[in-house]
mmCIF file of C-alpha atoms and ligand atoms in Angstrom:
data_model
loop_
_atom_site.group_PDB
_atom_site.id
_atom_site.type_symbol
_atom_site.label_atom_id
_atom_site.label_comp_id
_atom_site.label_asym_id
_atom_site.label_seq_id
_atom_site.Cartn_x
_atom_site.Cartn_y
_atom_site.Cartn_z
ATOM 1 C CA MET A 1 0.120 -0.108 0.064
ATOM 2 C CA LEU A 2 1.125 3.473 -0.748
ATOM 3 C CA THR A 3 1.184 5.646 2.222
ATOM 4 C CA GLU A 4 -0.099 9.247 1.062
ATOM 5 C CA TYR A 5 1.593 11.920 2.938
ATOM 6 C CA ILE A 6 -1.400 14.723 3.830
ATOM 7 C CA ASP A 7 -1.742 18.245 5.745
ATOM 8 C CA SER A 8 -5.626 18.354 4.811
ATOM 9 C CA THR A 9 -8.750 18.101 7.392
ATOM 10 C CA GLU A 10 -10.692 17.143 4.913
ATOM 11 C CA ARG A 11 -8.414 14.378 2.923
ATOM 12 C CA ALA A 12 -7.993 12.791 6.707
ATOM 13 C CA ALA A 13 -11.739 12.828 7.410
ATOM 14 C CA GLU A 14 -12.616 11.752 3.439
ATOM 15 C CA ILE A 15 -10.021 8.786 4.082
ATOM 16 C CA ILE A 16 -11.743 8.136 7.392
ATOM 17 C CA ARG A 17 -15.365 7.672 5.955
ATOM 18 C CA MET A 18 -13.975 5.161 2.513
ATOM 19 C CA GLY A 19 -12.860 2.950 5.791
ATOM 20 C CA GLY A 20 -9.429 3.609 5.371
ATOM 21 C CA LEU A 21 -6.770 4.601 8.388
ATOM 22 C CA VAL A 22 -5.494 7.841 8.745
ATOM 23 C CA ALA A 23 -2.686 9.040 11.514
ATOM 24 C CA PHE A 24 -3.380 12.021 12.479
ATOM 25 C CA PRO A 25 -1.711 14.340 15.631
ATOM 26 C CA THR A 26 -3.952 14.739 19.238
ATOM 27 C CA GLU A 27 -2.473 16.260 22.339
ATOM 28 C CA THR A 28 -0.961 13.399 23.746
ATOM 29 C CA VAL A 29 0.384 11.206 20.525
ATOM 30 C CA PHE A 30 -0.239 10.674 17.435
ATOM 31 C CA GLY A 31 -3.292 8.190 17.032
ATOM 32 C CA LEU A 32 -4.172 5.623 13.952
ATOM 33 C CA GLY A 33 -7.726 7.057 12.991
ATOM 34 C CA VAL A 34 -10.788 4.536 11.340
ATOM 35 C CA ASP A 35 -14.159 4.439 11.516
ATOM 36 C CA ALA A 36 -15.418 2.879 14.641
ATOM 37 C CA THR A 37 -18.660 1.521 13.156
ATOM 38 C CA ASN A 38 -16.829 -0.196 10.011
ATOM 39 C CA GLY A 39 -15.987 -3.569 11.824
ATOM 40 C CA ASP A 40 -13.932 -3.931 7.951
ATOM 41 C CA ALA A 41 -11.508 -1.211 8.368
ATOM 42 C CA VAL A 42 -11.184 -1.702 11.919
ATOM 43 C CA ALA A 43 -9.996 -5.282 11.566
ATOM 44 C CA LYS A 44 -7.241 -3.658 9.503
ATOM 45 C CA LEU A 45 -6.648 -1.388 11.802
ATOM 46 C CA PHE A 46 -5.449 -4.328 14.081
ATOM 47 C CA GLN A 47 -3.853 -5.356 11.237
ATOM 48 C CA ALA A 48 -1.216 -3.024 10.441
ATOM 49 C CA LYS A 49 -0.510 -2.248 14.223
ATOM 50 C CA GLY A 50 -0.388 -6.089 14.678
ATOM 51 C CA ARG A 51 -2.018 -5.461 17.929
ATOM 52 C CA PRO A 52 -4.146 -8.384 19.578
ATOM 53 C CA SER A 53 -7.337 -8.537 19.154
ATOM 54 C CA ASN A 54 -8.294 -8.540 22.612
ATOM 55 C CA ASN A 55 -6.982 -5.117 23.486
ATOM 56 C CA PRO A 56 -9.891 -2.231 22.647
ATOM 57 C CA LEU A 57 -9.007 0.570 21.564
ATOM 58 C CA ILE A 58 -10.104 4.628 22.458
ATOM 59 C CA VAL A 59 -13.172 5.762 20.318
ATOM 60 C CA HIS A 60 -12.561 9.731 19.785
ATOM 61 C CA LEU A 61 -15.055 12.141 19.444
ATOM 62 C CA ASP A 62 -14.984 16.205 18.485
ATOM 63 C CA ASP A 63 -16.787 17.358 20.745
ATOM 64 C CA GLY A 64 -17.520 15.737 24.462
ATOM 65 C CA ARG A 65 -22.188 16.677 24.438
ATOM 66 C CA HIS A 66 -21.713 14.429 21.619
ATOM 67 C CA TRP A 67 -21.200 11.241 23.627
ATOM 68 C CA ALA A 68 -24.249 9.204 22.810
ATOM 69 C CA ARG A 69 -22.243 8.526 19.317
ATOM 70 C CA ALA A 70 -20.124 6.227 21.446
ATOM 71 C CA ALA A 71 -21.849 5.490 24.459
ATOM 72 C CA ALA A 72 -25.383 4.254 25.655
ATOM 73 C CA GLU A 73 -25.678 6.625 29.118
ATOM 74 C CA LEU A 74 -23.377 8.852 31.040
ATOM 75 C CA PRO A 75 -23.411 8.045 34.426
ATOM 76 C CA THR A 76 -23.112 11.097 36.700
ATOM 77 C CA VAL A 77 -19.635 10.845 37.750
ATOM 78 C CA ALA A 78 -18.843 10.601 33.951
ATOM 79 C CA GLU A 79 -20.493 13.626 33.033
ATOM 80 C CA ALA A 80 -18.858 15.367 36.154
ATOM 81 C CA LEU A 81 -15.485 14.136 34.914
ATOM 82 C CA LEU A 82 -16.361 15.566 31.029
ATOM 83 C CA ASP A 83 -17.203 19.269 31.911
ATOM 84 C CA ALA A 84 -14.203 19.236 34.049
ATOM 85 C CA PHE A 85 -11.610 17.777 31.769
ATOM 86 C CA CYS A 86 -12.800 17.105 28.265
ATOM 87 C CA PRO A 87 -11.647 18.204 25.679
ATOM 88 C CA GLY A 88 -7.675 16.810 27.062
ATOM 89 C CA PRO A 89 -6.109 13.973 27.844
ATOM 90 C CA LEU A 90 -8.691 11.442 29.789
ATOM 91 C CA THR A 91 -10.424 8.396 28.048
ATOM 92 C CA LEU A 92 -13.867 7.776 30.228
ATOM 93 C CA VAL A 93 -15.081 4.154 29.777
ATOM 94 C CA LEU A 94 -18.708 3.831 29.098
ATOM 95 C CA PRO A 95 -21.183 1.317 28.371
ATOM 96 C CA LYS A 96 -20.986 0.917 24.643
ATOM 97 C CA ARG A 97 -23.416 1.788 22.567
ATOM 98 C CA GLN A 98 -24.493 -1.105 19.389
ATOM 99 C CA ILE A 99 -23.275 0.996 16.591
ATOM 100 C CA ILE A 100 -19.570 0.990 17.836
ATOM 101 C CA SER A 101 -17.993 -2.603 16.283
ATOM 102 C CA ASP A 102 -17.442 -4.895 18.848
ATOM 103 C CA GLU A 103 -13.859 -5.440 16.911
ATOM 104 C CA VAL A 104 -13.327 -1.809 18.847
ATOM 105 C CA THR A 105 -14.269 -2.741 22.121
ATOM 106 C CA ALA A 106 -12.706 -6.136 21.936
ATOM 107 C CA GLY A 107 -16.213 -8.454 22.495
ATOM 108 C CA LEU A 108 -16.565 -5.813 25.924
ATOM 109 C CA ALA A 109 -19.818 -4.267 27.035
ATOM 110 C CA THR A 110 -18.012 -1.306 27.400
ATOM 111 C CA VAL A 111 -16.337 1.938 25.179
ATOM 112 C CA GLY A 112 -13.716 4.016 25.576
ATOM 113 C CA VAL A 113 -14.385 7.944 24.542
ATOM 114 C CA ARG A 114 -12.287 10.011 24.557
ATOM 115 C CA ILE A 115 -12.251 14.234 23.450
ATOM 116 C CA PRO A 116 -9.234 15.053 22.139
ATOM 117 C CA ASP A 117 -7.325 18.535 22.578
ATOM 118 C CA HIS A 118 -5.865 19.058 19.371
ATOM 119 C CA PRO A 119 -7.072 21.928 16.756
ATOM 120 C CA ILE A 120 -5.981 18.942 13.604
ATOM 121 C CA ALA A 121 -7.943 16.106 15.345
ATOM 122 C CA ARG A 122 -11.441 18.499 16.223
ATOM 123 C CA ALA A 123 -11.058 19.281 12.522
ATOM 124 C CA ILE A 124 -10.602 15.214 11.155
ATOM 125 C CA LEU A 125 -13.657 13.904 13.728
ATOM 126 C CA ARG A 126 -16.113 17.326 13.038
ATOM 127 C CA THR A 127 -15.647 16.857 9.208
ATOM 128 C CA ALA A 128 -15.558 12.677 9.722
ATOM 129 C CA ALA A 129 -18.801 13.466 11.545
ATOM 130 C CA VAL A 130 -18.235 9.374 12.695
ATOM 131 C CA PRO A 131 -17.015 7.539 15.443
ATOM 132 C CA VAL A 132 -13.162 7.119 15.297
ATOM 133 C CA ALA A 133 -10.402 4.589 16.954
ATOM 134 C CA ALA A 134 -7.882 5.228 16.767
ATOM 135 C CA PRO A 135 -5.214 3.984 18.585
ATOM 136 C CA SER A 136 -1.727 5.077 19.195
ATOM 137 C CA ALA A 137 0.026 4.800 15.700
ATOM 138 C CA ASN A 138 3.021 2.707 15.795
ATOM 139 C CA ARG A 139 3.515 -0.898 15.905
ATOM 140 C CA SER A 140 2.109 -2.876 18.396
ATOM 141 C CA GLY A 141 4.815 -2.993 21.152
ATOM 142 C CA ARG A 142 7.171 -0.612 20.390
ATOM 143 C CA PRO A 143 6.911 3.135 22.066
ATOM 144 C CA SER A 144 4.308 5.333 21.038
ATOM 145 C CA GLY A 145 4.626 7.993 18.239
ATOM 146 C CA THR A 146 5.187 11.343 18.849
ATOM 147 C CA THR A 147 6.341 12.362 15.160
ATOM 148 C CA TRP A 148 4.820 12.042 12.325
ATOM 149 C CA GLN A 149 8.134 11.114 11.288
ATOM 150 C CA ALA A 150 7.518 8.136 14.526
ATOM 151 C CA VAL A 151 4.761 7.090 12.842
ATOM 152 C CA SER A 152 5.962 6.656 9.478
ATOM 153 C CA GLU A 153 9.248 4.677 10.670
ATOM 154 C CA ASP A 154 7.010 2.491 12.065
ATOM 155 C CA LEU A 155 3.253 2.071 9.529
ATOM 156 C CA ASP A 156 4.616 3.836 5.927
ATOM 157 C CA GLY A 157 3.465 1.284 3.696
ATOM 158 C CA ARG A 158 0.772 -0.946 6.176
ATOM 159 C CA ILE A 159 -1.834 2.673 6.328
ATOM 160 C CA ASP A 160 -3.307 4.697 3.718
ATOM 161 C CA ALA A 161 -2.240 8.526 4.988
ATOM 162 C CA ILE A 162 0.079 10.458 7.606
ATOM 163 C CA PHE A 163 -1.104 13.756 8.608
ATOM 164 C CA THR A 164 2.184 15.831 8.624
ATOM 165 C CA ALA A 165 1.572 17.846 11.608
ATOM 166 C CA ASP A 166 4.043 18.705 13.875
ATOM 167 C CA SER A 167 5.364 16.800 17.459
ATOM 168 C CA THR A 168 2.277 16.460 20.369
ATOM 169 C CA THR A 169 3.392 18.343 23.186
ATOM 170 C CA ILE A 170 2.300 15.775 26.242
ATOM 171 C CA GLY A 171 4.188 13.225 24.859
ATOM 172 C CA ILE A 172 1.977 10.272 27.198
ATOM 173 C CA GLU A 173 -1.107 8.734 26.221
ATOM 174 C CA SER A 174 -4.401 10.019 28.255
ATOM 175 C CA THR A 175 -5.370 8.983 31.889
ATOM 176 C CA VAL A 176 -8.196 6.355 31.112
ATOM 177 C CA VAL A 177 -10.938 5.873 33.923
ATOM 178 C CA ASP A 178 -13.600 3.293 34.018
ATOM 179 C CA CYS A 179 -17.320 5.071 34.905
ATOM 180 C CA SER A 180 -18.768 1.547 33.968
ATOM 181 C CA SER A 181 -19.169 0.520 37.341
ATOM 182 C CA THR A 182 -20.116 2.147 40.967
ATOM 183 C CA HIS A 183 -16.522 4.530 41.436
ATOM 184 C CA PRO A 184 -14.848 5.324 38.829
ATOM 185 C CA VAL A 185 -11.596 3.577 38.621
ATOM 186 C CA VAL A 186 -7.675 4.850 36.650
ATOM 187 C CA LEU A 187 -6.408 1.945 34.727
ATOM 188 C CA ARG A 188 -4.268 3.776 33.132
ATOM 189 C CA PRO A 189 -2.540 7.269 34.475
ATOM 190 C CA GLY A 190 -1.358 9.853 32.509
ATOM 191 C CA ALA A 191 -1.862 13.756 32.404
ATOM 192 C CA ILE A 192 -4.741 13.931 34.253
ATOM 193 C CA THR A 193 -3.765 13.209 38.071
ATOM 194 C CA LEU A 194 -5.154 10.820 40.297
ATOM 195 C CA GLU A 195 -5.922 14.182 42.872
ATOM 196 C CA GLN A 196 -7.051 16.118 39.624
ATOM 197 C CA LEU A 197 -9.762 13.466 39.190
ATOM 198 C CA GLN A 198 -10.565 13.036 43.119
ATOM 199 C CA GLN A 199 -11.163 16.879 43.029
ATOM 200 C CA VAL A 200 -13.841 16.393 41.047
ATOM 201 C CA VAL A 201 -14.866 12.725 42.300
ATOM 202 C CA PRO A 202 -13.628 12.527 45.400
ATOM 203 C CA GLN A 203 -14.374 8.409 45.361
ATOM 204 C CA THR A 204 -12.010 7.447 42.498
ATOM 205 C CA ARG A 205 -9.498 5.675 43.321
ATOM 206 C CA GLU A 206 -6.497 3.832 41.522
ATOM 207 C CA PHE A 207 -6.429 0.062 39.896
ATOM 208 C CA GLY A 208 -2.997 -0.840 40.852
ATOM 209 C CA PRO A 209 -0.502 -3.430 40.481
ATOM 210 C CA VAL A 210 -1.753 -5.359 43.433
ATOM 211 C CA GLU A 211 -5.461 -5.705 42.260
ATOM 212 C CA GLU A 212 -3.980 -6.167 38.484
ATOM 213 C CA ARG A 213 -1.564 -9.580 39.861
ATOM 214 C CA ARG A 214 -4.615 -10.798 42.138
ATOM 215 C CA ARG A 215 -6.220 -10.832 38.645
ATOM 216 C CA LEU A 216 -4.159 -12.495 36.648
ATOM 217 C CA VAL A 217 -3.715 -15.332 39.552
ATOM 218 C CA SER A 218 -7.410 -15.661 39.837
ATOM 219 C CA GLY A 219 -8.012 -15.623 36.523
ATOM 220 C CA GLU A 220 -10.860 -13.061 36.907
ATOM 221 C CA PRO A 221 -11.873 -10.914 33.769
ATOM 222 C CA VAL A 222 -9.225 -8.101 33.337
ATOM 223 C CA ASN A 223 -10.709 -4.920 32.820
ATOM 224 C CA SER A 224 -8.235 -3.371 30.753
ATOM 225 C CA PRO A 225 -7.071 -5.626 28.667
ATOM 226 C CA GLY A 226 -4.070 -3.798 27.019
ATOM 227 C CA ILE A 227 -2.535 -2.826 30.650
ATOM 228 C CA LEU A 228 -0.720 -7.344 30.091
ATOM 229 C CA HIS A 229 0.600 -6.614 26.374
ATOM 230 C CA PRO A 230 4.227 -5.080 26.097
ATOM 231 C CA HIS A 231 4.051 -1.684 25.324
ATOM 232 C CA TYR A 232 6.237 0.630 24.556
ATOM 233 C CA GLN A 233 9.553 -1.092 24.292
ATOM 234 C CA PRO A 234 12.816 0.208 21.939
ATOM 235 C CA ARG A 235 15.080 -3.087 20.952
ATOM 236 C CA ALA A 236 17.423 -1.886 22.928
ATOM 237 C CA GLU A 237 17.225 -3.037 26.831
ATOM 238 C CA VAL A 238 15.952 -0.375 29.090
ATOM 239 C CA ILE A 239 17.929 -0.117 32.740
ATOM 240 C CA LEU A 240 15.680 1.887 35.000
ATOM 241 C CA VAL A 241 17.906 4.090 37.666
ATOM 242 C CA GLU A 242 16.512 5.833 40.585
ATOM 243 C CA VAL A 243 19.616 8.390 40.624
ATOM 244 C CA PRO A 244 21.684 9.568 38.211
ATOM 245 C CA PRO A 245 24.228 6.733 37.351
ATOM 246 C CA VAL A 246 27.610 7.430 38.786
ATOM 247 C CA GLY A 247 29.448 3.966 39.649
ATOM 248 C CA ILE A 248 29.014 3.297 35.703
ATOM 249 C CA SER A 249 32.579 2.306 34.289
ATOM 250 C CA VAL A 250 33.344 4.421 30.860
ATOM 251 C CA GLY A 251 33.790 1.144 28.804
ATOM 252 C CA VAL A 252 30.009 0.839 29.794
ATOM 253 C CA SER A 253 28.500 4.649 29.315
ATOM 254 C CA ALA A 254 30.766 4.746 25.914
ATOM 255 C CA VAL A 255 28.385 2.336 24.048
ATOM 256 C CA SER A 256 25.151 2.935 26.394
ATOM 257 C CA ALA A 257 22.452 5.864 26.143
ATOM 258 C CA PHE A 258 21.257 8.070 29.160
ATOM 259 C CA CYS A 259 18.339 10.498 29.977
ATOM 260 C CA GLY A 260 16.918 11.615 32.824
ATOM 261 C CA THR A 261 16.516 15.384 34.789
ATOM 262 C CA GLU A 262 19.596 15.470 36.817
ATOM 263 C CA GLU A 263 23.377 16.314 35.050
ATOM 264 C CA PHE A 264 26.006 14.153 37.232
ATOM 265 C CA GLU A 265 30.130 13.471 37.310
ATOM 266 C CA GLY A 266 30.657 11.369 33.779
ATOM 267 C CA LEU A 267 27.506 12.183 32.232
ATOM 268 C CA HIS A 268 29.421 12.574 29.183
ATOM 269 C CA GLU A 269 31.526 9.267 28.807
ATOM 270 C CA PHE A 270 27.413 8.424 27.635
ATOM 271 C CA ALA A 271 27.695 8.352 24.120
ATOM 272 C CA LEU A 272 24.392 9.918 23.981
ATOM 273 C CA ALA A 273 22.498 12.071 27.071
ATOM 274 C CA LYS A 274 19.432 13.798 27.078
ATOM 275 C CA ILE A 275 18.879 15.227 30.489
ATOM 276 C CA PHE A 276 15.884 16.797 30.422
ATOM 277 C CA GLY A 277 14.832 20.025 32.449
ATOM 278 C CA SER A 278 11.380 19.853 33.612
ATOM 279 C CA LEU A 279 9.658 16.629 34.318
ATOM 280 C CA GLU A 280 6.760 17.893 31.916
ATOM 281 C CA ASP A 281 9.588 17.980 28.639
ATOM 282 C CA TYR A 282 10.859 14.047 30.088
ATOM 283 C CA ALA A 283 7.577 13.047 29.688
ATOM 284 C CA GLY A 284 6.886 14.933 26.256
ATOM 285 C CA GLY A 285 10.548 14.009 24.705
ATOM 286 C CA PHE A 286 10.789 9.652 26.147
ATOM 287 C CA TYR A 287 9.250 8.338 23.713
ATOM 288 C CA GLU A 288 11.519 9.998 21.144
ATOM 289 C CA PHE A 289 14.286 9.694 22.710
ATOM 290 C CA LEU A 290 14.464 6.077 23.389
ATOM 291 C CA ARG A 291 13.146 6.185 19.388
ATOM 292 C CA GLU A 292 16.757 7.668 19.017
ATOM 293 C CA VAL A 293 18.378 4.740 20.834
ATOM 294 C CA ASP A 294 17.188 2.312 18.252
ATOM 295 C CA ARG A 295 17.608 4.162 15.251
ATOM 296 C CA ARG A 296 21.225 4.552 16.877
ATOM 297 C CA ALA A 297 21.378 1.211 17.075
ATOM 298 C CA PHE A 298 22.612 1.572 21.036
ATOM 299 C CA GLU A 299 22.463 -2.125 22.547
ATOM 300 C CA ARG A 300 21.307 -0.597 26.302
ATOM 301 C CA VAL A 301 20.116 2.829 27.588
ATOM 302 C CA PHE A 302 20.117 3.946 31.197
ATOM 303 C CA VAL A 303 16.829 5.755 32.321
ATOM 304 C CA GLN A 304 16.644 7.998 35.259
ATOM 305 C CA THR A 305 12.645 7.417 36.714
ATOM 306 C CA ALA A 306 11.044 9.783 37.101
ATOM 307 C CA SER A 307 9.435 11.770 40.280
ATOM 308 C CA GLU A 308 5.791 10.889 41.166
ATOM 309 C CA ASP A 309 4.602 14.534 40.878
ATOM 310 C CA GLY A 310 2.411 15.221 38.836
ATOM 311 C CA ILE A 311 2.434 13.888 34.782
ATOM 312 C CA GLY A 312 5.491 11.752 36.831
ATOM 313 C CA LEU A 313 3.663 9.221 37.828
ATOM 314 C CA ALA A 314 2.278 8.261 34.522
ATOM 315 C CA LEU A 315 6.113 8.882 33.040
ATOM 316 C CA ARG A 316 7.191 5.883 35.964
ATOM 317 C CA ASP A 317 4.810 4.004 34.432
ATOM 318 C CA ARG A 318 5.359 3.816 31.120
ATOM 319 C CA GLN A 319 8.814 3.724 32.205
ATOM 320 C CA ARG A 320 8.671 0.529 34.493
ATOM 321 C CA ARG A 321 6.592 -1.109 30.612
ATOM 322 C CA ALA A 322 9.261 0.545 28.732
ATOM 323 C CA ALA A 323 11.627 -1.927 31.051
ATOM 324 C CA GLY A 324 9.127 -4.948 30.881
ATOM 325 C CA THR A 325 9.267 -5.535 34.501
HETATM 326 O O1 LIG B 1 -3.946 9.364 24.206
HETATM 327 C C1 LIG B 1 -4.772 8.625 23.961
HETATM 328 O O2 LIG B 1 -5.420 7.639 24.849
HETATM 329 C C2 LIG B 1 -4.106 7.547 22.575
HETATM 330 C C3 LIG B 1 -4.619 8.862 21.655
HETATM 331 C C4 LIG B 1 -4.320 8.333 20.327
HETATM 332 O O3 LIG B 1 -5.855 9.202 21.696
HETATM 333 N N1 LIG B 1 -4.929 6.752 21.777
HETATM 334 C C5 LIG B 1 -3.883 4.960 23.157
HETATM 335 O O4 LIG B 1 -4.727 4.470 22.792
HETATM 336 O O5 LIG B 1 -3.308 5.693 24.082
HETATM 337 P P1 LIG B 1 -4.414 2.699 22.630
HETATM 338 O O6 LIG B 1 -4.694 1.992 21.683
HETATM 339 O O7 LIG B 1 -2.772 2.755 22.829
HETATM 340 O O8 LIG B 1 -4.515 2.535 24.459
HETATM 341 C C6 LIG B 1 -5.867 2.107 24.469
HETATM 342 C C7 LIG B 1 -5.746 2.005 26.357
HETATM 343 C C8 LIG B 1 -5.290 0.371 26.144
HETATM 344 O O9 LIG B 1 -5.097 0.065 27.568
HETATM 345 C C9 LIG B 1 -6.748 -0.220 26.076
HETATM 346 O O10 LIG B 1 -6.602 -1.399 26.908
HETATM 347 C C10 LIG B 1 -7.542 0.727 26.937
HETATM 348 O O11 LIG B 1 -7.137 2.295 25.995
HETATM 349 N N2 LIG B 1 -9.120 0.560 26.532
HETATM 350 C C11 LIG B 1 -9.507 0.989 25.465
HETATM 351 N N3 LIG B 1 -10.594 0.957 25.529
HETATM 352 C C12 LIG B 1 -11.465 0.428 26.732
HETATM 353 C C13 LIG B 1 -12.448 -0.406 27.197
HETATM 354 N N4 LIG B 1 -13.519 -0.167 26.922
HETATM 355 N N5 LIG B 1 -12.234 -0.647 28.882
HETATM 356 C C14 LIG B 1 -10.925 -0.995 29.364
HETATM 357 N N6 LIG B 1 -9.576 -0.498 28.699
HETATM 358 C C15 LIG B 1 -10.042 0.041 27.675
HETATM 359 MG MG1 LIG B 2 -0.828 2.404 22.533
#
C-alpha cells in the first residue's frame, strides 16, 4: 500500500469515511484513526499495527456533547469528569452503544471515549462526523509516536495516510478512567492525575498493580486488557535507575545511552545522553528518545525514573513498562 502524506483535514476525514486508516496528531501522541462503525476497516487497523485483537480501542469524538454517538449512557460521575476535563487527555470507559463495532471494544460491553484537545484532531473528527477509533500510531509493543516521522518509521506502507503535523506536546497517552461501575477507577495513569480526578469525584481510585496481579493469578477478567501486553519497548535494553548512574564504568557508558533530569559526574561519557529540564519535557520527549536510541542501534539505555509528582507518575508507569518490569 502506498501511504499518502497529507496536511488537509478534509482529506483525512474523507479517507476515514471511505474506510481507510489515517495517522493524525492529538495533544498526547499520534493516533491511527479509523471509522469505529466499520468492522472491516477496524480489522485492517489491528493488522496494520500487529495489535492483539483482545486489546480494545479508544473512540474519539469532536465534542463532549456528542458522547451518545459512542456510549449508551453517561453515569453522573462520568458527566462530572467530562465537564471538568474534556476536551483533554482523558478517556472515559462507558457502557457501549451498539453502533460501535465489536472489533473496536474487543467484545467488551464498554467503550473508551475521548475528546482530544488538538485543533487538527478536532477538525478531522468534526468533518468525518463518525466516531473514530484511534489507538496510538505505532507498531504494537513499540514506543508511541510523538512525531509524524516516528509514525512513518513504524507504519509507512501499512496505512493509507499520515498527517504531517508538528510533534505532539504532552507526549504520553491519556488517563483512562473506568466509569462503568460505582466508583471511577483509573486504569492507565496520564496527564490528568488521580488528585485532579478526586477533586471532581472524591471516590475515584487507582487500579493498582496489586489488584492487577491478584486478578491475573485468580484468572478473573481484567478490565483493561491492554495493560497486560508488552508496551512502549525499544529494541535496546532499558535499565531503570533511581538516581543518576554515577558508578558506571567508562567502558559501559561509551556504548550506552542515558536520559533523565539530573546532571552528574560522568554524564559526558555516555555516547548519547539527554537531560530534560522539567518533568513535562521528560514526558514529552521520552518516547522519541527511545526511538533515537534504536535508530543509532544502541544495545542499552539507562533511564532515570521520573519523580512521582504530576505527570511523573504516568511517565514512571511507561518507563516501567518500557523496561518490561
Ligand atoms: O492518548 C491516547 O489515549 C491515545 C490517543 C491517540 O488518543 N490513544 C491511545 O490508544 O493511547 P491505545 O490503543 O494505544 O491505548 C488504549 C488503552 C489500552 O490500554 C486499552 O486497553 C484501554 O485504553 N481501553 C480501551 N477501551 C477500553 C475499555 N472499553 N475498557 C477498558 N480499557 C479500555
Ligand atoms: Mg498504544
